[in-house]
């Protein structure tokens, strides 16, 4: 019968509550920053100054806000689904979460580059590529987590 060092194993694993709290904080801040990007323009000389006209001017920003908020929502739900099954974590899982949260925190920046006006040029290729691949970290986290971390039944 092999004797295992329970203390050493406990020192290498971490609870998931702190990860969950950090993730919730990052998501709440990122999702709040999305709406702060929307500002009513001041009417220029000779322009229609009604509220409706001004709201129509920022219509593309509202669309970008809605899509970006939904993207963050999908990320948050997938993160919650992963955390639900994790009983303890290790440094690899912690770093995967830090990388994932770094991407989440960049969503407001990406949203600011999209949809300022209907005639705005499309985002540059690196940004489009980042947006297409932004779903990879949750998939990677689940794949690695299911192999490394202890999962509940």
C-alpha positions as YAML, in Angstrom:
chain: A
units: angstrom
residues:
- id: 1
  name: UNK
  ca: [0.00, 0.00, 0.00]
- id: 2
  name: UNK
  ca: [1.44, 3.35, -1.10]
- id: 3
  name: UNK
  ca: [1.46, 6.17, 1.34]
- id: 4
  name: UNK
  ca: [0.39, 9.50, -0.19]
- id: 5
  name: UNK
  ca: [1.23, 12.93, 1.13]
- id: 6
  name: UNK
  ca: [-2.25, 14.45, 1.53]
- id: 7
  name: UNK
  ca: [-0.80, 17.77, 2.66]
- id: 8
  name: UNK
  ca: [1.28, 18.17, -0.51]
- id: 9
  name: UNK
  ca: [-1.76, 17.37, -2.66]
- id: 10
  name: UNK
  ca: [-3.83, 19.95, -0.78]
- id: 11
  name: UNK
  ca: [-1.13, 22.59, -1.27]
- id: 12
  name: UNK
  ca: [-1.18, 22.04, -5.04]
- id: 13
  name: UNK
  ca: [-4.95, 22.28, -5.44]
- id: 14
  name: UNK
  ca: [-7.14, 25.33, -4.98]
- id: 15
  name: UNK
  ca: [-10.82, 25.88, -4.33]
- id: 16
  name: UNK
  ca: [-12.91, 27.26, -7.15]
- id: 17
  name: UNK
  ca: [-14.83, 29.90, -5.18]
- id: 18
  name: UNK
  ca: [-12.12, 32.53, -5.63]
- id: 19
  name: UNK
  ca: [-11.98, 31.84, -9.39]
- id: 20
  name: UNK
  ca: [-15.75, 32.16, -9.57]
- id: 21
  name: UNK
  ca: [-15.69, 35.46, -7.65]
- id: 22
  name: UNK
  ca: [-12.96, 36.90, -9.86]
- id: 23
  name: UNK
  ca: [-14.79, 35.82, -13.01]
- id: 24
  name: UNK
  ca: [-18.07, 37.34, -11.84]
- id: 25
  name: UNK
  ca: [-16.28, 40.61, -11.10]
- id: 26
  name: UNK
  ca: [-14.54, 40.73, -14.49]
- id: 27
  name: UNK
  ca: [-17.78, 39.90, -16.31]
- id: 28
  name: UNK
  ca: [-19.78, 42.52, -14.43]
- id: 29
  name: UNK
  ca: [-17.22, 45.23, -15.14]
- id: 30
  name: UNK
  ca: [-16.82, 44.27, -18.82]
- id: 31
  name: UNK
  ca: [-20.58, 44.17, -19.36]
- id: 32
  name: UNK
  ca: [-21.01, 47.55, -17.66]
- id: 33
  name: UNK
  ca: [-18.25, 49.14, -19.73]
- id: 34
  name: UNK
  ca: [-20.11, 48.11, -22.89]
- id: 35
  name: UNK
  ca: [-23.01, 50.45, -22.20]
- id: 36
  name: UNK
  ca: [-20.74, 53.30, -21.11]
- id: 37
  name: UNK
  ca: [-19.40, 53.42, -24.68]
- id: 38
  name: UNK
  ca: [-22.78, 54.66, -25.93]
- id: 39
  name: UNK
  ca: [-23.06, 58.43, -25.81]
- id: 40
  name: UNK
  ca: [-25.69, 60.65, -27.36]
- id: 41
  name: UNK
  ca: [-24.09, 62.91, -29.94]
- id: 42
  name: UNK
  ca: [-24.54, 66.64, -29.64]
- id: 43
  name: UNK
  ca: [-26.51, 67.92, -32.62]
- id: 44
  name: UNK
  ca: [-24.45, 69.89, -35.11]
- id: 45
  name: UNK
  ca: [-25.55, 73.20, -36.62]
- id: 46
  name: UNK
  ca: [-28.55, 72.60, -38.86]
- id: 47
  name: UNK
  ca: [-29.10, 68.97, -37.79]
- id: 48
  name: UNK
  ca: [-32.33, 67.60, -36.38]
- id: 49
  name: UNK
  ca: [-31.89, 67.97, -32.60]
- id: 50
  name: UNK
  ca: [-34.77, 65.74, -31.52]
- id: 51
  name: UNK
  ca: [-34.03, 62.86, -29.20]
- id: 52
  name: UNK
  ca: [-35.31, 60.37, -31.78]
- id: 53
  name: UNK
  ca: [-32.89, 61.66, -34.41]
- id: 54
  name: UNK
  ca: [-30.00, 61.56, -31.97]
- id: 55
  name: UNK
  ca: [-30.88, 58.00, -30.88]
- id: 56
  name: UNK
  ca: [-31.00, 56.91, -34.51]
- id: 57
  name: UNK
  ca: [-27.47, 58.26, -34.93]
- id: 58
  name: UNK
  ca: [-26.19, 55.86, -32.26]
- id: 59
  name: UNK
  ca: [-28.27, 52.93, -33.50]
- id: 60
  name: UNK
  ca: [-25.21, 50.98, -34.71]
- id: 61
  name: UNK
  ca: [-23.65, 51.38, -31.25]
- id: 62
  name: UNK
  ca: [-26.78, 49.87, -29.68]
- id: 63
  name: UNK
  ca: [-26.54, 46.90, -32.02]
- id: 64
  name: UNK
  ca: [-22.86, 46.46, -31.19]
- id: 65
  name: UNK
  ca: [-23.70, 46.77, -27.49]
- id: 66
  name: UNK
  ca: [-26.41, 44.09, -27.76]
- id: 67
  name: UNK
  ca: [-24.22, 41.63, -29.66]
- id: 68
  name: UNK
  ca: [-21.24, 42.22, -27.36]
- id: 69
  name: UNK
  ca: [-23.41, 41.84, -24.24]
- id: 70
  name: UNK
  ca: [-24.75, 38.54, -25.61]
- id: 71
  name: UNK
  ca: [-21.21, 37.36, -26.35]
- id: 72
  name: UNK
  ca: [-20.23, 38.12, -22.75]
- id: 73
  name: UNK
  ca: [-23.39, 36.33, -21.61]
- id: 74
  name: UNK
  ca: [-22.49, 33.21, -23.58]
- id: 75
  name: UNK
  ca: [-18.97, 33.31, -22.12]
- id: 76
  name: UNK
  ca: [-20.32, 33.72, -18.58]
- id: 77
  name: UNK
  ca: [-22.80, 30.87, -18.98]
- id: 78
  name: UNK
  ca: [-20.12, 28.56, -20.38]
- id: 79
  name: UNK
  ca: [-17.77, 29.53, -17.55]
- id: 80
  name: UNK
  ca: [-20.49, 28.81, -14.99]
- id: 81
  name: UNK
  ca: [-21.16, 25.44, -16.62]
- id: 82
  name: UNK
  ca: [-17.48, 24.51, -16.35]
- id: 83
  name: UNK
  ca: [-17.12, 25.73, -12.75]
- id: 84
  name: UNK
  ca: [-20.22, 23.79, -11.74]
- id: 85
  name: UNK
  ca: [-18.37, 20.50, -12.31]
- id: 86
  name: UNK
  ca: [-15.00, 21.46, -10.85]
- id: 87
  name: UNK
  ca: [-14.41, 20.47, -7.24]
- id: 88
  name: UNK
  ca: [-10.86, 21.77, -7.00]
- id: 89
  name: UNK
  ca: [-8.39, 23.35, -9.37]
- id: 90
  name: UNK
  ca: [-4.69, 23.61, -9.98]
- id: 91
  name: UNK
  ca: [-2.36, 26.27, -11.35]
- id: 92
  name: UNK
  ca: [-3.06, 25.28, -14.97]
- id: 93
  name: UNK
  ca: [-6.77, 25.82, -14.46]
- id: 94
  name: UNK
  ca: [-6.07, 29.14, -12.71]
- id: 95
  name: UNK
  ca: [-3.93, 30.38, -15.61]
- id: 96
  name: UNK
  ca: [-6.49, 29.23, -18.17]
- id: 97
  name: UNK
  ca: [-9.07, 31.27, -16.32]
- id: 98
  name: UNK
  ca: [-6.80, 34.31, -16.18]
- id: 99
  name: UNK
  ca: [-6.25, 34.07, -19.96]
- id: 100
  name: UNK
  ca: [-9.96, 33.62, -20.57]
- id: 101
  name: UNK
  ca: [-10.81, 36.62, -18.37]
- id: 102
  name: UNK
  ca: [-8.23, 38.70, -20.22]
- id: 103
  name: UNK
  ca: [-10.16, 38.03, -23.42]
- id: 104
  name: UNK
  ca: [-13.46, 38.83, -21.72]
- id: 105
  name: UNK
  ca: [-12.08, 42.11, -20.43]
- id: 106
  name: UNK
  ca: [-11.10, 43.07, -24.00]
- id: 107
  name: UNK
  ca: [-14.67, 42.72, -25.32]
- id: 108
  name: UNK
  ca: [-15.50, 46.39, -24.54]
- id: 109
  name: UNK
  ca: [-12.42, 47.48, -26.51]
- id: 110
  name: UNK
  ca: [-13.43, 45.32, -29.47]
- id: 111
  name: UNK
  ca: [-16.98, 46.64, -29.25]
- id: 112
  name: UNK
  ca: [-15.71, 50.24, -29.29]
- id: 113
  name: UNK
  ca: [-14.03, 49.53, -32.62]
- id: 114
  name: UNK
  ca: [-17.21, 48.15, -34.15]
- id: 115
  name: UNK
  ca: [-20.26, 50.01, -35.32]
- id: 116
  name: UNK
  ca: [-19.51, 53.66, -34.60]
- id: 117
  name: UNK
  ca: [-21.52, 54.68, -37.69]
- id: 118
  name: UNK
  ca: [-23.29, 52.79, -40.50]
- id: 119
  name: UNK
  ca: [-20.62, 53.94, -42.96]
- id: 120
  name: UNK
  ca: [-17.67, 52.94, -40.79]
- id: 121
  name: UNK
  ca: [-15.14, 50.58, -42.37]
- id: 122
  name: UNK
  ca: [-15.13, 46.98, -41.14]
- id: 123
  name: UNK
  ca: [-12.74, 46.14, -38.32]
- id: 124
  name: UNK
  ca: [-9.15, 45.34, -39.29]
- id: 125
  name: UNK
  ca: [-8.30, 41.67, -40.05]
- id: 126
  name: UNK
  ca: [-6.50, 41.05, -36.71]
- id: 127
  name: UNK
  ca: [-9.60, 42.18, -34.79]
- id: 128
  name: UNK
  ca: [-11.92, 40.08, -36.96]
- id: 129
  name: UNK
  ca: [-9.63, 37.10, -36.37]
- id: 130
  name: UNK
  ca: [-9.64, 37.73, -32.60]
- id: 131
  name: UNK
  ca: [-13.43, 37.95, -32.54]
- id: 132
  name: UNK
  ca: [-13.76, 34.66, -34.45]
- id: 133
  name: UNK
  ca: [-11.37, 32.85, -32.10]
- id: 134
  name: UNK
  ca: [-12.58, 34.37, -28.83]
- id: 135
  name: UNK
  ca: [-14.65, 31.27, -28.10]
- id: 136
  name: UNK
  ca: [-11.60, 29.01, -28.02]
- id: 137
  name: UNK
  ca: [-10.49, 29.63, -24.40]
- id: 138
  name: UNK
  ca: [-13.69, 28.24, -22.83]
- id: 139
  name: UNK
  ca: [-13.43, 25.16, -25.05]
- id: 140
  name: UNK
  ca: [-9.77, 24.73, -24.16]
- id: 141
  name: UNK
  ca: [-10.50, 25.25, -20.47]
- id: 142
  name: UNK
  ca: [-13.17, 22.56, -20.55]
- id: 143
  name: UNK
  ca: [-10.97, 20.13, -22.46]
- id: 144
  name: UNK
  ca: [-7.97, 20.58, -20.17]
- id: 145
  name: UNK
  ca: [-10.07, 20.82, -17.04]
- id: 146
  name: UNK
  ca: [-11.84, 17.56, -17.74]
- id: 147
  name: UNK
  ca: [-8.46, 15.85, -17.97]
- id: 148
  name: UNK
  ca: [-6.60, 17.60, -15.15]
- id: 149
  name: UNK
  ca: [-9.08, 18.66, -12.48]
- id: 150
  name: UNK
  ca: [-11.17, 16.35, -10.39]
- id: 151
  name: UNK
  ca: [-14.67, 16.39, -11.78]
- id: 152
  name: UNK
  ca: [-17.81, 15.54, -9.86]
- id: 153
  name: UNK
  ca: [-20.22, 12.95, -11.18]
...
